[in-house]
Amino acid sequence: MAVLKHIASKNADYRAAFDYLVYQHDEFTQKPILDEQGRRMLRQEYYLDGLLCHPLEFARACSKTNERYHKNQKKNEIKSHHYILSFDPRDREENGLTGEEAQRMGLQFAAENFPGHQALVCTHTDGHNGSGNIHVHIIINSVRAADVERKEFMERPCDSRAGNKHHLTNSYLKYLKQQVMTMCQNRQLYQVDLLNPALDKVTEQEYWAGRRGQENLDRQNEEIRQDGLTPRTTKFETQKEFLRKAIRDCTAKCGSIKEFQKMLLDEYGISLRDKRGRFSYTHPDREKAVTGRMLGAAFEKEYLVDIFEKNSKARNDRTKTDTKRDTERQPDVSAESRASGTPATEQHSQKTKPQIYTTTKVRLIVDLENCIKAQQSRAYAQKVKITNLKQMAQTLSYVQEHGYADVEELEKALSDAKAQTSDARRSLKETEAALSDVNKKIRLTGQYLGNKAVYAEYRKTKKSRDFYEQHRAKLSLYESARDQLRAMYGKQKLPSMKSLKEEKDSLVSAKNAQYEAYQTSRTQQRELQTVVSNVRQMLGLNQERAAAQEKIKSIN
């Protein structure tokens, strides 16, 4: 699988880029590897070419371009962009990929997608960490050296003119990934979908943290073995990897978010937070939470909720099957009732297990015309068509069930749902603010009452300096709490701790009720949003709106 990676560099020494491509470097420290005589060692196999400059003159050519257009003169400016095109190790053996061919593909890729930029293109065949995968390094000067013909992927008119800097946007990065996928498909190389987020997202920092941790663990285990003992752990695990394993384990067993949250906390000590429709996880050994997006698409709320629904449906099916089997195995209920004198309906209700019913959500219809994956795979497009038909049927059933006559009524219902959600959220925030204020008052009151006796003894000693130094901490807490309470209440009498706690209990009850109301209204809003979007898609209103906007742009 070919993977595209981008690194922006602020290093003004362009020779460092050339040295990294040509000479061997340590993977951890990124320092050059020296031989016995202290000289740098060349890489065993590499292919090096330059665009708009000779490879050996890359640093000088970039400096001249920067001076000509007065760019890259400040320390915090991006001086160069480093793109890495890494191929699957299997391509070497199974698809006959060679270093020379990878170099030609890299040169073509750089010339087509970074026109007008001075660039170094170098192919390494050794692979990272001895993996043996062939990869191409493309390092370009951030300043364009020559005017070029404007191409369709250039978003701004200045992106084709000399003297302007390379501008990498999200849409441009998607375009580059699409070019990599097309290139690998034409060559019939292994390739994955780079446009959709990975299920497991391992960043560069996490990868190297795992490598360093494993190296340290191996060193410690070697010392333990020398002492004649057996190491307890042989594989290092990062905190994010621990979270992934725990989440996978709990996901397979849970059928709801509450059950999932409880199992994570009870079995692994992981705290789950659901805020703004996103999951975040707190490792037991750290305070800062890690979002599901940082762990990968398989750990975000939408993906996990789908699994919970499937698990719940499977449980329901098993419950129904067990109930049916138990019913078939039951003896004649009427005979039992005649013998025992118990009504038949009561005996049947005692033996029948309770059933749980779940409703299926209406999901968005996929726009096949703008879905790149569907355009590339006929099988995927066919699957999406079938899914769209199901969602259309569910959308129609929802509209008929709730009695909506036209699109205007649907949009008005959506507007009302948004207003209701906004009001519920506002009320919830006000209650949370009041609860925070009460908690602060409880804390200050407890701090004030807990140190009041020490302050009384301090006054009896006529505010002795020695006594103050001995009880500085408690006296400071008392004075701080006293001053803050005076600022809150003025000359009013302080409320008792009992009344404060009663107020807190009432606020907590109100907050829980408001939170449930907010969750209900937000769920209704999201459901209506999906239904409105699907109805507009089914009626072709989205295409009409897009066409009208394009017409307005052309007139202007």
Coordinates of C-alpha atoms in Angstrom, one line a residue:
M1 CA 0.0 0.0 0.0
A2 CA 1.4 3.4 -1.0
V3 CA 1.2 6.0 1.8
L4 CA 1.8 9.8 1.3
K5 CA 3.3 11.7 4.2
H6 CA 4.0 15.4 4.5
I7 CA 6.5 17.2 6.7
A8 CA 7.0 21.0 6.8
S9 CA 10.5 22.2 7.7
K10 CA 11.7 25.5 9.0
N11 CA 15.4 24.6 8.7
A12 CA 17.2 27.2 6.7
D13 CA 20.1 24.8 6.0
Y14 CA 19.1 23.2 2.7
R15 CA 22.3 21.1 2.8
A16 CA 20.8 19.1 5.7
A17 CA 18.1 17.7 3.4
F18 CA 20.7 16.6 0.9
D19 CA 22.8 15.0 3.6
Y20 CA 19.9 13.1 5.0
L21 CA 19.0 11.6 1.6
V22 CA 22.6 10.6 0.7
Y23 CA 24.2 9.5 4.1
Q24 CA 23.1 7.0 6.6
H25 CA 21.3 8.4 9.8
D26 CA 20.4 6.9 13.1
E27 CA 16.6 6.3 13.3
F28 CA 16.2 7.6 16.9
T29 CA 18.6 10.6 17.0
Q30 CA 18.6 11.5 13.3
K31 CA 22.4 12.0 13.5
P32 CA 24.7 10.7 10.8
I33 CA 26.3 7.3 11.3
L34 CA 30.1 7.5 11.2
D35 CA 32.6 4.9 10.3
E36 CA 35.7 3.9 12.3
Q37 CA 37.6 7.0 10.9
G38 CA 34.8 9.4 11.9
R39 CA 33.5 9.9 8.3
R40 CA 29.9 9.8 7.2
M41 CA 28.7 6.6 5.5
L42 CA 26.8 6.7 2.2
R43 CA 23.6 4.8 2.0
Q44 CA 23.9 1.4 0.4
E45 CA 21.4 2.0 -2.5
Y46 CA 19.7 5.3 -3.5
Y47 CA 18.7 7.1 -6.7
L48 CA 18.9 10.9 -6.7
D49 CA 17.7 13.5 -9.2
G50 CA 16.8 17.2 -9.2
L51 CA 14.1 19.3 -10.7
L52 CA 15.0 22.8 -12.0
C53 CA 18.5 22.3 -10.4
H54 CA 21.3 19.8 -10.2
P55 CA 21.1 17.7 -7.0
L56 CA 24.5 18.9 -5.8
E57 CA 23.4 22.6 -6.3
F58 CA 20.1 22.3 -4.6
A59 CA 21.0 24.3 -1.5
R60 CA 22.6 27.1 -3.5
A61 CA 19.7 27.3 -6.0
C62 CA 17.1 27.5 -3.2
S63 CA 19.1 30.3 -1.5
K64 CA 19.3 32.3 -4.7
T65 CA 15.6 31.9 -5.3
N66 CA 14.8 33.1 -1.7
E67 CA 17.0 36.1 -2.1
R68 CA 15.6 37.0 -5.5
Y69 CA 12.0 37.2 -4.2
H70 CA 12.9 38.2 -0.6
K71 CA 11.2 35.2 0.9
N72 CA 12.2 32.7 3.7
Q73 CA 14.2 35.4 5.5
K74 CA 12.6 35.0 8.9
K75 CA 13.2 32.2 11.4
N76 CA 9.6 31.0 11.7
E77 CA 8.9 30.7 8.0
I78 CA 8.6 27.3 6.4
K79 CA 11.6 26.8 4.2
S80 CA 10.9 23.5 2.5
H81 CA 8.3 20.8 2.2
H82 CA 9.2 17.1 2.5
Y83 CA 6.8 14.5 0.9
I84 CA 7.4 10.8 1.4
L85 CA 5.8 8.3 -0.9
S86 CA 6.1 4.9 0.7
F87 CA 5.2 1.6 -1.2
D88 CA 4.1 -1.7 0.3
P89 CA 7.0 -4.2 0.9
R90 CA 5.1 -6.8 -1.0
D91 CA 5.3 -4.7 -4.2
R92 CA 9.0 -5.6 -4.5
E93 CA 8.5 -9.3 -4.7
E94 CA 5.0 -9.8 -6.0
N95 CA 4.7 -6.8 -8.4
G96 CA 8.3 -6.4 -9.5
L97 CA 8.7 -2.8 -8.2
T98 CA 12.4 -1.7 -8.4
G99 CA 14.2 1.4 -7.2
E100 CA 14.7 2.7 -10.7
E101 CA 10.9 2.5 -11.5
A102 CA 10.0 4.0 -8.1
Q103 CA 12.4 6.9 -8.9
R104 CA 10.7 7.5 -12.3
M105 CA 7.3 7.5 -10.7
G106 CA 8.5 9.9 -8.0
L107 CA 10.0 12.3 -10.6
Q108 CA 6.7 12.2 -12.6
F109 CA 4.7 12.8 -9.5
A110 CA 6.8 15.8 -8.4
A111 CA 6.9 17.3 -11.9
E112 CA 3.1 17.1 -12.3
N113 CA 2.1 18.2 -8.8
F114 CA 4.8 20.7 -7.8
P115 CA 5.6 22.5 -11.0
G116 CA 8.0 25.4 -10.9
H117 CA 9.6 24.3 -7.6
Q118 CA 13.2 23.3 -7.2
A119 CA 13.1 19.8 -5.8
L120 CA 15.2 16.8 -4.8
V121 CA 13.8 13.4 -5.6
C122 CA 15.5 10.5 -4.0
T123 CA 14.5 6.8 -3.7
H124 CA 15.6 4.5 -0.9
T125 CA 15.3 0.8 -1.2
D126 CA 16.4 -0.3 2.4
G127 CA 13.0 0.5 4.0
H128 CA 12.4 1.8 7.5
N129 CA 13.4 -0.4 10.4
G130 CA 14.6 -3.1 8.0
S131 CA 11.1 -3.5 6.5
G132 CA 12.4 -3.5 2.9
N133 CA 9.8 -1.2 1.5
I134 CA 10.8 1.1 -1.3
H135 CA 10.0 4.8 -0.6
V136 CA 10.6 8.1 -2.4
H137 CA 11.6 11.3 -0.8
I138 CA 10.5 14.6 -2.5
I139 CA 11.9 17.8 -1.0
I140 CA 10.8 21.0 -2.6
N141 CA 11.8 24.6 -1.9
S142 CA 8.7 26.4 -0.4
V143 CA 9.2 29.3 -2.9
R144 CA 8.3 28.7 -6.6
A145 CA 11.3 29.5 -8.8
A146 CA 9.5 29.8 -12.2
D147 CA 6.1 30.7 -13.7
V148 CA 4.0 27.7 -14.8
E149 CA 0.8 27.2 -16.5
R150 CA -2.1 27.2 -14.1
K151 CA -3.6 23.8 -13.4
E152 CA -7.0 22.7 -12.1
F153 CA -5.7 21.8 -8.6
M154 CA -4.3 25.3 -8.0
E155 CA -6.8 27.1 -5.8
R156 CA -5.4 30.6 -6.1
P157 CA -4.1 32.5 -9.2
C158 CA -0.8 33.2 -7.5
D159 CA -0.2 29.5 -7.1
S160 CA 1.2 29.4 -10.6
R161 CA 3.5 32.4 -10.4
A162 CA 7.1 32.6 -9.4
G163 CA 8.0 34.0 -6.1
N164 CA 4.9 32.7 -4.3
K165 CA 5.1 30.0 -1.6
H166 CA 3.8 26.5 -1.7
H167 CA 0.3 26.4 -0.1
L168 CA -0.9 23.0 1.1
T169 CA -4.6 23.0 2.0
N170 CA -6.8 20.1 2.9
S171 CA -8.4 19.9 -0.5
Y172 CA -4.9 20.0 -2.1
L173 CA -3.7 17.2 0.1
K174 CA -6.8 15.1 -0.8
Y175 CA -5.9 15.7 -4.5
L176 CA -2.4 14.5 -3.9
K177 CA -3.6 11.4 -2.2
Q178 CA -6.0 10.7 -5.0
Q179 CA -3.1 11.0 -7.5
V180 CA -1.1 8.5 -5.4
M181 CA -4.0 6.1 -5.5
T182 CA -4.4 6.5 -9.3
M183 CA -0.7 6.0 -9.9
C184 CA -0.7 2.7 -7.9
Q185 CA -3.8 1.5 -9.6
N186 CA -2.3 2.1 -13.0
R187 CA 0.8 0.2 -12.0
Q188 CA -1.3 -2.5 -10.2
L189 CA 0.5 -2.0 -6.9
Y190 CA -1.0 -2.6 -3.4
Q191 CA -3.0 0.4 -2.3
V192 CA -5.4 1.4 0.5
D193 CA -8.0 4.1 0.6
L194 CA -6.1 7.3 1.6
L195 CA -9.2 9.5 1.5
N196 CA -11.1 7.9 4.4
P197 CA -9.7 8.1 7.9
A198 CA -7.8 5.0 9.1
L199 CA -9.5 2.8 11.7
D200 CA -6.3 2.8 13.8
K201 CA -4.5 6.1 13.7
V202 CA -0.9 5.9 14.8
T203 CA 0.9 9.2 14.6
E204 CA 4.7 9.7 14.1
Q205 CA 5.1 10.7 17.8
E206 CA 3.3 7.6 19.0
Y207 CA 5.3 5.3 16.7
W208 CA 8.7 6.6 17.9
A209 CA 7.5 6.6 21.6
G210 CA 6.7 2.9 21.1
R211 CA 10.1 2.2 19.5
R212 CA 12.0 4.0 22.3
G213 CA 9.8 2.3 25.0
Q214 CA 10.5 -1.1 23.5
E215 CA 14.2 -0.5 23.4
N216 CA 14.3 0.6 27.0
L217 CA 12.1 -2.4 28.1
D218 CA 14.5 -4.8 26.2
R219 CA 17.4 -3.3 28.0
Q220 CA 15.7 -3.6 31.4
N221 CA 14.7 -7.2 30.7
E222 CA 18.2 -8.1 29.7
E223 CA 19.4 -7.0 33.1
I224 CA 16.6 -9.0 34.8
R225 CA 17.6 -12.2 32.9
Q226 CA 21.2 -11.7 33.9
D227 CA 20.1 -11.8 37.5
G228 CA 18.4 -15.2 36.8
L229 CA 14.9 -13.9 36.9
T230 CA 12.1 -13.9 34.3
P231 CA 10.8 -10.6 33.0
R232 CA 7.1 -9.9 33.6
T233 CA 6.5 -8.0 30.4
T234 CA 8.4 -8.3 27.1
K235 CA 6.3 -6.0 24.8
F236 CA 6.0 -2.3 25.4
E237 CA 2.6 -0.7 25.1
T238 CA 1.9 3.0 24.7
Q239 CA -1.0 4.6 26.5
K240 CA -2.9 5.0 23.3
E241 CA -2.4 1.4 22.4
F242 CA -3.7 0.4 25.9
L243 CA -6.8 2.5 25.2
R244 CA -7.4 0.9 21.9
K245 CA -7.2 -2.7 23.3
A246 CA -9.5 -1.8 26.2
I247 CA -12.0 -0.1 24.0
R248 CA -12.1 -3.0 21.5
D249 CA -12.6 -5.5 24.3
C250 CA -15.4 -3.5 25.9
T251 CA -17.1 -2.7 22.5
A252 CA -17.5 -6.4 21.7
K253 CA -19.4 -7.0 25.0
C254 CA -21.6 -3.9 25.3
G255 CA -24.9 -2.9 23.8
S256 CA -25.2 0.7 24.9
I257 CA -23.1 3.7 25.7
K258 CA -23.9 3.6 29.4
E259 CA -22.9 -0.1 29.6
F260 CA -19.7 0.7 27.6
Q261 CA -18.8 3.6 29.9
K262 CA -19.3 1.6 33.1
M263 CA -17.3 -1.4 31.8
L264 CA -14.4 0.8 30.7
L265 CA -14.2 2.4 34.2
D266 CA -14.7 -0.8 36.2
E267 CA -12.4 -3.1 34.3
Y268 CA -9.7 -0.7 33.0
G269 CA -10.0 2.5 35.0
I270 CA -10.7 4.5 31.8
S271 CA -13.0 7.5 32.0
L272 CA -15.3 8.1 29.0
R273 CA -16.6 11.5 28.2
D274 CA -19.3 12.3 25.6
K275 CA -19.2 15.9 24.6
R276 CA -20.7 17.5 21.5
G277 CA -21.2 14.1 20.0
R278 CA -17.6 13.1 20.4
F279 CA -16.0 10.5 22.6
S280 CA -12.8 11.2 24.6
Y281 CA -11.0 8.8 26.9
T282 CA -8.8 9.5 29.9
H283 CA -6.1 6.9 30.7
P284 CA -5.9 6.0 34.4
D285 CA -2.2 7.3 34.5
R286 CA -2.8 10.7 33.0
E287 CA -5.1 13.7 33.4
K288 CA -5.5 14.9 29.9
A289 CA -8.1 13.0 27.8
V290 CA -7.5 11.6 24.3
T291 CA -10.1 12.1 21.7
G292 CA -11.5 9.2 19.7
R293 CA -10.3 10.9 16.5
M294 CA -6.7 10.7 17.7
L295 CA -7.0 7.0 18.3
G296 CA -8.7 6.3 14.9
A297 CA -12.1 6.1 13.2
A298 CA -12.9 2.8 15.0
F299 CA -12.9 4.6 18.3
E300 CA -15.2 7.5 17.5
K301 CA -18.8 7.7 18.7
E302 CA -20.6 7.1 15.4
Y303 CA -18.6 3.9 14.7
L304 CA -19.0 2.5 18.2
V305 CA -22.8 3.3 18.3
D306 CA -23.3 1.2 15.2
I307 CA -21.5 -1.7 16.9
F308 CA -23.6 -1.2 20.0
E309 CA -26.8 -1.4 17.9
K310 CA -25.7 -4.6 16.3
N311 CA -24.8 -6.1 19.6
S312 CA -28.1 -5.1 21.1
K313 CA -29.9 -6.6 18.1
A314 CA -28.0 -9.8 18.4
R315 CA -29.0 -10.0 22.1
N316 CA -32.6 -9.4 21.2
D317 CA -32.5 -12.2 18.6
R318 CA -30.9 -14.6 21.1
T319 CA -33.5 -13.6 23.7
K320 CA -36.4 -14.2 21.3
T321 CA -34.8 -17.6 20.3
D322 CA -34.4 -18.6 23.9
T323 CA -37.9 -17.5 24.7
K324 CA -39.3 -19.5 21.8
R325 CA -37.3 -22.6 22.8
D326 CA -38.5 -22.3 26.4
T327 CA -42.1 -21.9 25.2
E328 CA -41.9 -25.0 23.0
R329 CA -40.4 -27.0 26.0
Q330 CA -43.1 -25.8 28.4
P331 CA -45.7 -28.4 29.5
D332 CA -49.4 -27.8 29.1
V333 CA -50.0 -24.5 30.9
S334 CA -53.7 -25.0 31.3
A335 CA -53.2 -28.4 32.9
E336 CA -50.6 -26.9 35.3
S337 CA -53.0 -24.1 36.2
R338 CA -55.8 -26.6 36.9
A339 CA -53.6 -28.6 39.2
S340 CA -52.1 -25.6 41.0
G341 CA -55.0 -23.3 41.0
T342 CA -52.8 -20.4 39.5
P343 CA -54.2 -18.5 36.5
A344 CA -52.6 -19.6 33.2
T345 CA -51.7 -16.0 32.2
E346 CA -49.8 -15.5 35.5
Q347 CA -47.8 -18.7 35.0
H348 CA -47.0 -17.7 31.4
S349 CA -45.7 -14.3 32.5
Q350 CA -43.5 -15.9 35.1
K351 CA -41.8 -18.2 32.6
T352 CA -41.5 -15.8 29.7
K353 CA -38.3 -13.7 29.6
P354 CA -38.7 -9.9 29.0
Q355 CA -37.9 -8.7 25.5
I356 CA -36.0 -5.6 24.6
Y357 CA -36.9 -3.7 21.4
T358 CA -34.7 -1.2 19.6
T359 CA -35.5 1.3 16.9
T360 CA -33.4 1.7 13.8
K361 CA -32.0 5.2 13.0
V362 CA -32.5 6.9 9.7
R363 CA -29.1 7.5 8.1
L364 CA -27.9 9.8 5.5
I365 CA -28.2 8.9 1.8
V366 CA -24.8 8.8 0.1
D367 CA -24.3 11.1 -2.9
L368 CA -22.9 8.7 -5.5
E369 CA -22.0 11.4 -7.9
N370 CA -19.6 13.0 -5.5
C371 CA -18.4 9.8 -3.8
I372 CA -14.9 9.0 -5.1
K373 CA -14.8 5.6 -3.6
A374 CA -18.0 4.6 -5.3
Q375 CA -16.6 5.9 -8.6
Q376 CA -13.5 3.7 -8.2
S377 CA -15.2 0.5 -7.1
R378 CA -18.3 -0.8 -8.9
A379 CA -19.0 -3.3 -6.1
Y380 CA -18.9 -0.6 -3.5
A381 CA -21.2 1.6 -5.7
Q382 CA -23.7 -1.3 -5.9
K383 CA -23.6 -1.8 -2.2
V384 CA -24.2 1.9 -1.6
K385 CA -27.2 1.9 -4.0
I386 CA -28.8 -0.9 -2.0
T387 CA -28.2 0.9 1.3
N388 CA -29.6 4.1 -0.2
L389 CA -32.8 2.3 -1.2
K390 CA -33.2 1.1 2.4
Q391 CA -32.6 4.5 3.8
M392 CA -35.1 6.0 1.4
A393 CA -37.7 3.5 2.6
Q394 CA -36.9 4.3 6.2
T395 CA -37.1 8.1 5.5
L396 CA -40.5 7.7 3.8
S397 CA -41.7 5.6 6.7
Y398 CA -40.6 8.3 9.2
V399 CA -42.3 11.1 7.2
Q400 CA -45.6 9.2 7.0
E401 CA -45.4 8.1 10.7
H402 CA -45.0 11.7 11.9
G403 CA -47.6 13.1 9.4
Y404 CA -45.4 15.7 7.5
A405 CA -47.1 16.9 4.3
D406 CA -44.3 18.6 2.5
V407 CA -40.7 19.8 2.8
E408 CA -41.7 23.1 4.3
E409 CA -43.3 21.3 7.3
L410 CA -40.2 19.2 7.7
E411 CA -37.9 22.2 7.7
K412 CA -40.1 24.1 10.1
A413 CA -40.0 21.1 12.4
L414 CA -36.3 21.0 12.1
S415 CA -36.1 24.8 12.9
D416 CA -38.3 24.3 16.0
A417 CA -36.2 21.3 17.1
K418 CA -33.0 23.5 16.8
A419 CA -34.6 26.2 18.9
Q420 CA -35.7 23.7 21.5
T421 CA -32.3 22.2 21.7
S422 CA -30.7 25.6 22.0
D423 CA -33.1 26.5 24.9
A424 CA -32.4 23.2 26.6
R425 CA -28.7 23.7 26.3
R426 CA -28.9 27.3 27.6
S427 CA -30.9 26.1 30.7
L428 CA -28.5 23.3 31.3
K429 CA -25.5 25.7 31.2
E430 CA -27.2 28.1 33.6
T431 CA -27.9 25.2 36.0
E432 CA -24.3 24.0 35.7
A433 CA -23.0 27.6 36.4
A434 CA -25.3 27.8 39.5
L435 CA -24.1 24.3 40.7
S436 CA -20.5 25.4 40.2
D437 CA -21.2 28.5 42.3
V438 CA -22.8 26.4 45.1
N439 CA -19.8 24.0 45.1
K440 CA -17.5 26.9 45.5
K441 CA -19.5 28.2 48.4
I442 CA -19.5 24.8 50.1
R443 CA -15.8 24.5 49.7
L444 CA -15.1 28.0 51.1
T445 CA -17.6 27.5 54.0
G446 CA -15.9 24.2 54.9
Q447 CA -12.5 25.9 54.7
Y448 CA -13.7 28.8 56.8
L449 CA -15.4 26.6 59.5
G450 CA -12.5 24.1 59.6
N451 CA -9.9 26.7 60.5
K452 CA -12.0 29.0 62.6
A453 CA -10.9 27.5 65.9
V454 CA -7.2 28.0 65.0
Y455 CA -7.9 31.7 64.1
A456 CA -9.7 32.1 67.5
E457 CA -6.6 30.8 69.3
Y458 CA -4.5 33.1 67.2
R459 CA -6.5 36.1 68.4
K460 CA -6.2 34.9 72.0
T461 CA -2.4 35.1 71.7
K462 CA -2.9 38.7 70.5
K463 CA -1.8 37.7 67.0
S464 CA 1.6 36.4 68.1
R465 CA 4.1 36.2 65.2
D466 CA 5.4 32.8 66.4
F467 CA 1.9 31.3 66.6
Y468 CA 1.2 32.6 63.0
E469 CA 4.4 31.1 61.7
Q470 CA 3.5 27.7 63.3
H471 CA 0.0 27.7 61.8
R472 CA 0.6 29.7 58.7
A473 CA -1.1 27.3 56.3
K474 CA -4.3 27.0 58.3
L475 CA -4.5 30.7 59.0
S476 CA -3.9 31.5 55.3
L477 CA -6.8 29.2 54.3
Y478 CA -9.1 30.8 56.9
E479 CA -8.3 34.4 55.8
S480 CA -8.7 33.5 52.1
A481 CA -12.0 31.8 52.6
R482 CA -13.2 34.7 54.9
D483 CA -12.4 37.4 52.4
Q484 CA -14.0 35.5 49.5
L485 CA -17.2 34.8 51.5
R486 CA -17.4 38.5 52.5
A487 CA -17.2 39.5 48.9
M488 CA -20.0 37.1 48.1
Y489 CA -22.4 37.8 51.0
G490 CA -21.3 41.2 52.3
K491 CA -22.9 41.8 55.7
Q492 CA -25.5 39.1 55.3
K493 CA -25.4 36.0 57.5
L494 CA -23.5 33.0 56.1
P495 CA -25.8 30.2 55.2
S496 CA -25.4 26.9 57.0
M497 CA -23.6 23.9 55.4
K498 CA -26.9 22.0 55.5
S499 CA -28.8 24.6 53.5
L500 CA -26.0 24.7 50.9
K501 CA -26.0 21.0 50.5
E502 CA -29.7 20.9 50.1
E503 CA -29.4 23.6 47.4
K504 CA -26.7 21.5 45.7
D505 CA -28.9 18.4 45.8
S506 CA -31.8 20.2 44.1
L507 CA -29.5 21.7 41.5
V508 CA -28.0 18.2 40.8
S509 CA -31.6 16.8 40.3
A510 CA -32.5 19.7 38.0
K511 CA -29.3 19.3 36.0
N512 CA -29.9 15.6 35.5
A513 CA -33.5 16.3 34.3
Q514 CA -32.3 19.1 32.0
Y515 CA -29.5 16.9 30.6
E516 CA -32.0 14.2 29.7
A517 CA -34.2 16.8 28.0
Y518 CA -31.3 18.2 26.2
Q519 CA -30.2 14.8 24.9
T520 CA -33.7 14.0 23.8
S521 CA -34.1 17.3 21.9
R522 CA -30.7 17.0 20.3
T523 CA -31.4 13.4 19.2
Q524 CA -34.7 14.6 17.7
Q525 CA -32.9 17.5 15.9
R526 CA -30.2 15.2 14.4
E527 CA -32.9 12.7 13.3
L528 CA -34.9 15.5 11.6
Q529 CA -31.7 16.9 10.1
T530 CA -31.0 13.5 8.5
V531 CA -34.6 13.2 7.3
V532 CA -34.6 16.7 5.7
S533 CA -31.3 16.0 4.0
N534 CA -32.5 12.7 2.6
V535 CA -35.8 14.2 1.4
R536 CA -34.0 17.0 -0.4
Q537 CA -31.7 14.4 -1.9
M538 CA -34.6 12.2 -3.0
L539 CA -36.4 15.2 -4.6
G540 CA -33.3 16.6 -6.3
L541 CA -33.5 19.9 -4.4
N542 CA -29.8 19.8 -3.4
Q543 CA -28.8 19.7 -7.1
E544 CA -31.2 22.6 -7.9
R545 CA -29.7 24.7 -5.1
A546 CA -26.1 23.9 -6.3
A547 CA -27.0 24.8 -9.9
A548 CA -28.6 28.1 -8.7
Q549 CA -25.5 29.0 -6.7
E550 CA -23.3 28.2 -9.7
K551 CA -25.5 30.5 -11.9
I552 CA -25.2 33.3 -9.4
K553 CA -21.4 33.0 -9.3
S554 CA -21.2 33.0 -13.1
I555 CA -23.4 36.2 -13.3
N556 CA -21.2 37.9 -10.7

